[in-house]
Amino acid sequence: MVTRRGEEAVVILAADEYRRLSGQTPRLMDCLLNAPRGEALVFERSPEAIRDIAL
């Protein structure tokens, strides 16, 4: 408990406990949509022919 001028102002607790108490559970889709964006991926296939591999 944090007070300001003698009055209760803020409660500090673990993020997991806050989510449990507030009913907030992240959905996978929300996590994916809000993921940090980096540089665009380049999906180019090599023009070289596929080679045989002896197993």
mmCIF file of N, CA and C in Angstrom:
data_model
loop_
_atom_site.group_PDB
_atom_site.id
_atom_site.type_symbol
_atom_site.label_atom_id
_atom_site.label_comp_id
_atom_site.label_asym_id
_atom_site.label_seq_id
_atom_site.Cartn_x
_atom_site.Cartn_y
_atom_site.Cartn_z
ATOM 1 N N MET A 1 0.854 -1.166 0.000
ATOM 2 C CA MET A 1 0.000 0.000 0.000
ATOM 3 C C MET A 1 0.900 1.229 0.000
ATOM 4 N N VAL A 2 0.602 2.150 -0.881
ATOM 5 C CA VAL A 2 1.338 3.409 -0.953
ATOM 6 C C VAL A 2 0.374 4.521 -0.573
ATOM 7 N N THR A 3 0.854 5.417 0.275
ATOM 8 C CA THR A 3 -0.006 6.524 0.697
ATOM 9 C C THR A 3 0.519 7.834 0.140
ATOM 10 N N ARG A 4 -0.395 8.779 0.016
ATOM 11 C CA ARG A 4 -0.037 10.138 -0.414
ATOM 12 C C ARG A 4 -0.667 11.084 0.610
ATOM 13 N N ARG A 5 0.208 11.803 1.307
ATOM 14 C CA ARG A 5 -0.238 12.729 2.356
ATOM 15 C C ARG A 5 -1.114 12.019 3.390
ATOM 16 N N GLY A 6 -0.713 10.785 3.734
ATOM 17 C CA GLY A 6 -1.417 10.034 4.768
ATOM 18 C C GLY A 6 -2.658 9.298 4.296
ATOM 19 N N GLU A 7 -3.016 9.422 3.032
ATOM 20 C CA GLU A 7 -4.195 8.742 2.480
ATOM 21 C C GLU A 7 -3.754 7.600 1.576
ATOM 22 N N GLU A 8 -4.458 6.477 1.637
ATOM 23 C CA GLU A 8 -4.149 5.360 0.747
ATOM 24 C C GLU A 8 -4.340 5.808 -0.697
ATOM 25 N N ALA A 9 -3.314 5.597 -1.534
ATOM 26 C CA ALA A 9 -3.381 6.067 -2.915
ATOM 27 C C ALA A 9 -3.216 4.943 -3.932
ATOM 28 N N VAL A 10 -2.287 4.030 -3.679
ATOM 29 C CA VAL A 10 -1.942 3.017 -4.668
ATOM 30 C C VAL A 10 -1.690 1.690 -3.972
ATOM 31 N N VAL A 11 -2.090 0.614 -4.642
ATOM 32 C CA VAL A 11 -1.778 -0.735 -4.177
ATOM 33 C C VAL A 11 -0.849 -1.366 -5.200
ATOM 34 N N ILE A 12 0.235 -1.936 -4.755
ATOM 35 C CA ILE A 12 1.184 -2.589 -5.651
ATOM 36 C C ILE A 12 1.042 -4.098 -5.476
ATOM 37 N N LEU A 13 0.837 -4.792 -6.598
ATOM 38 C CA LEU A 13 0.751 -6.239 -6.564
ATOM 39 C C LEU A 13 1.282 -6.809 -7.866
ATOM 40 N N ALA A 14 1.535 -8.093 -7.878
ATOM 41 C CA ALA A 14 2.087 -8.768 -9.062
ATOM 42 C C ALA A 14 1.097 -8.673 -10.225
ATOM 43 N N ALA A 15 1.645 -8.584 -11.436
ATOM 44 C CA ALA A 15 0.810 -8.465 -12.638
ATOM 45 C C ALA A 15 -0.145 -9.650 -12.771
ATOM 46 N N ASP A 16 0.338 -10.857 -12.503
ATOM 47 C CA ASP A 16 -0.530 -12.040 -12.596
ATOM 48 C C ASP A 16 -1.703 -11.942 -11.620
ATOM 49 N N GLU A 17 -1.432 -11.473 -10.428
ATOM 50 C CA GLU A 17 -2.497 -11.332 -9.431
ATOM 51 C C GLU A 17 -3.495 -10.259 -9.866
ATOM 52 N N TYR A 18 -3.001 -9.151 -10.438
ATOM 53 C CA TYR A 18 -3.893 -8.099 -10.935
ATOM 54 C C TYR A 18 -4.809 -8.647 -12.032
ATOM 55 N N ARG A 19 -4.225 -9.389 -12.978
ATOM 56 C CA ARG A 19 -5.033 -9.960 -14.068
ATOM 57 C C ARG A 19 -6.094 -10.913 -13.521
ATOM 58 N N ARG A 20 -5.697 -11.728 -12.538
ATOM 59 C CA ARG A 20 -6.639 -12.674 -11.944
ATOM 60 C C ARG A 20 -7.784 -11.930 -11.262
ATOM 61 N N LEU A 21 -7.456 -10.914 -10.500
ATOM 62 C CA LEU A 21 -8.478 -10.161 -9.772
ATOM 63 C C LEU A 21 -9.365 -9.338 -10.688
ATOM 64 N N SER A 22 -8.793 -8.803 -11.755
ATOM 65 C CA SER A 22 -9.571 -7.941 -12.647
ATOM 66 C C SER A 22 -10.257 -8.713 -13.770
ATOM 67 N N GLY A 23 -9.970 -10.025 -13.871
ATOM 68 C CA GLY A 23 -10.591 -10.841 -14.904
ATOM 69 C C GLY A 23 -9.964 -10.640 -16.266
ATOM 70 N N GLN A 24 -8.793 -10.020 -16.313
ATOM 71 C CA GLN A 24 -8.117 -9.771 -17.580
ATOM 72 C C GLN A 24 -7.139 -10.889 -17.878
ATOM 73 N N THR A 25 -7.453 -11.692 -18.860
ATOM 74 C CA THR A 25 -6.521 -12.723 -19.313
ATOM 75 C C THR A 25 -6.269 -12.480 -20.791
ATOM 76 N N PRO A 26 -5.001 -12.299 -21.173
ATOM 77 C CA PRO A 26 -4.715 -12.005 -22.574
ATOM 78 C C PRO A 26 -5.054 -13.183 -23.490
ATOM 79 N N ARG A 27 -5.639 -12.864 -24.648
ATOM 80 C CA ARG A 27 -5.934 -13.892 -25.641
ATOM 81 C C ARG A 27 -4.773 -13.959 -26.619
ATOM 82 N N LEU A 28 -4.547 -15.129 -27.197
ATOM 83 C CA LEU A 28 -3.460 -15.311 -28.143
ATOM 84 C C LEU A 28 -3.578 -14.330 -29.300
ATOM 85 N N MET A 29 -4.781 -14.147 -29.841
ATOM 86 C CA MET A 29 -4.970 -13.239 -30.971
ATOM 87 C C MET A 29 -4.567 -11.816 -30.597
ATOM 88 N N ASP A 30 -4.927 -11.359 -29.396
ATOM 89 C CA ASP A 30 -4.544 -10.017 -28.953
ATOM 90 C C ASP A 30 -3.030 -9.889 -28.843
ATOM 91 N N CYS A 31 -2.379 -10.916 -28.319
ATOM 92 C CA CYS A 31 -0.923 -10.898 -28.207
ATOM 93 C C CYS A 31 -0.270 -10.819 -29.581
ATOM 94 N N LEU A 32 -0.783 -11.580 -30.533
ATOM 95 C CA LEU A 32 -0.209 -11.570 -31.874
ATOM 96 C C LEU A 32 -0.442 -10.232 -32.575
ATOM 97 N N LEU A 33 -1.631 -9.680 -32.422
ATOM 98 C CA LEU A 33 -1.941 -8.411 -33.078
ATOM 99 C C LEU A 33 -1.166 -7.240 -32.475
ATOM 100 N N ASN A 34 -0.795 -7.359 -31.210
ATOM 101 C CA ASN A 34 -0.078 -6.273 -30.536
ATOM 102 C C ASN A 34 1.412 -6.536 -30.411
ATOM 103 N N ALA A 35 1.906 -7.560 -31.094
ATOM 104 C CA ALA A 35 3.332 -7.880 -31.031
ATOM 105 C C ALA A 35 4.136 -6.764 -31.694
ATOM 106 N N PRO A 36 5.369 -6.538 -31.221
ATOM 107 C CA PRO A 36 6.195 -5.506 -31.843
ATOM 108 C C PRO A 36 6.460 -5.829 -33.307
ATOM 109 N N ARG A 37 6.491 -4.793 -34.114
ATOM 110 C CA ARG A 37 6.724 -4.970 -35.541
ATOM 111 C C ARG A 37 8.197 -4.713 -35.838
ATOM 112 N N GLY A 38 8.805 -5.592 -36.581
ATOM 113 C CA GLY A 38 10.190 -5.424 -37.002
ATOM 114 C C GLY A 38 10.224 -5.168 -38.492
ATOM 115 N N GLU A 39 11.328 -5.483 -39.081
ATOM 116 C CA GLU A 39 11.443 -5.332 -40.525
ATOM 117 C C GLU A 39 10.623 -6.423 -41.205
ATOM 118 N N ALA A 40 10.114 -6.100 -42.372
ATOM 119 C CA ALA A 40 9.305 -7.071 -43.119
ATOM 120 C C ALA A 40 10.160 -8.266 -43.519
ATOM 121 N N LEU A 41 9.579 -9.442 -43.437
ATOM 122 C CA LEU A 41 10.275 -10.659 -43.860
ATOM 123 C C LEU A 41 10.217 -10.778 -45.376
ATOM 124 N N VAL A 42 11.288 -11.257 -45.941
ATOM 125 C CA VAL A 42 11.342 -11.441 -47.390
ATOM 126 C C VAL A 42 11.205 -12.933 -47.669
ATOM 127 N N PHE A 43 10.189 -13.295 -48.416
ATOM 128 C CA PHE A 43 9.940 -14.691 -48.751
ATOM 129 C C PHE A 43 10.188 -14.908 -50.232
ATOM 130 N N GLU A 44 11.442 -14.942 -50.610
ATOM 131 C CA GLU A 44 11.785 -15.181 -52.000
ATOM 132 C C GLU A 44 12.455 -16.535 -52.114
ATOM 133 N N ARG A 45 12.029 -17.293 -53.071
ATOM 134 C CA ARG A 45 12.600 -18.615 -53.287
ATOM 135 C C ARG A 45 13.791 -18.497 -54.226
ATOM 136 N N SER A 46 14.824 -19.263 -53.935
ATOM 137 C CA SER A 46 16.012 -19.255 -54.779
ATOM 138 C C SER A 46 15.660 -19.805 -56.172
ATOM 139 N N PRO A 47 16.190 -19.203 -57.228
ATOM 140 C CA PRO A 47 15.912 -19.693 -58.588
ATOM 141 C C PRO A 47 16.688 -20.966 -58.915
ATOM 142 N N GLU A 48 17.592 -21.379 -58.037
ATOM 143 C CA GLU A 48 18.377 -22.596 -58.298
ATOM 144 C C GLU A 48 17.483 -23.821 -58.272
ATOM 145 N N ALA A 49 17.847 -24.813 -59.084
ATOM 146 C CA ALA A 49 17.089 -26.063 -59.125
ATOM 147 C C ALA A 49 17.290 -26.834 -57.832
ATOM 148 N N ILE A 50 16.301 -27.640 -57.498
ATOM 149 C CA ILE A 50 16.390 -28.474 -56.293
ATOM 150 C C ILE A 50 17.382 -29.598 -56.582
ATOM 151 N N ARG A 51 18.265 -29.850 -55.643
ATOM 152 C CA ARG A 51 19.272 -30.895 -55.864
ATOM 153 C C ARG A 51 18.895 -32.170 -55.126
ATOM 154 N N ASP A 52 19.330 -33.296 -55.665
ATOM 155 C CA ASP A 52 19.090 -34.600 -55.030
ATOM 156 C C ASP A 52 20.053 -34.765 -53.860
ATOM 157 N N ILE A 53 19.564 -35.384 -52.799
ATOM 158 C CA ILE A 53 20.385 -35.665 -51.633
ATOM 159 C C ILE A 53 20.353 -37.175 -51.408
ATOM 160 N N ALA A 54 21.531 -37.776 -51.323
ATOM 161 C CA ALA A 54 21.616 -39.208 -51.052
ATOM 162 C C ALA A 54 21.505 -39.443 -49.551
ATOM 163 N N LEU A 55 20.555 -40.247 -49.165
ATOM 164 C CA LEU A 55 20.373 -40.558 -47.733
ATOM 165 C C LEU A 55 20.827 -41.946 -47.416
#
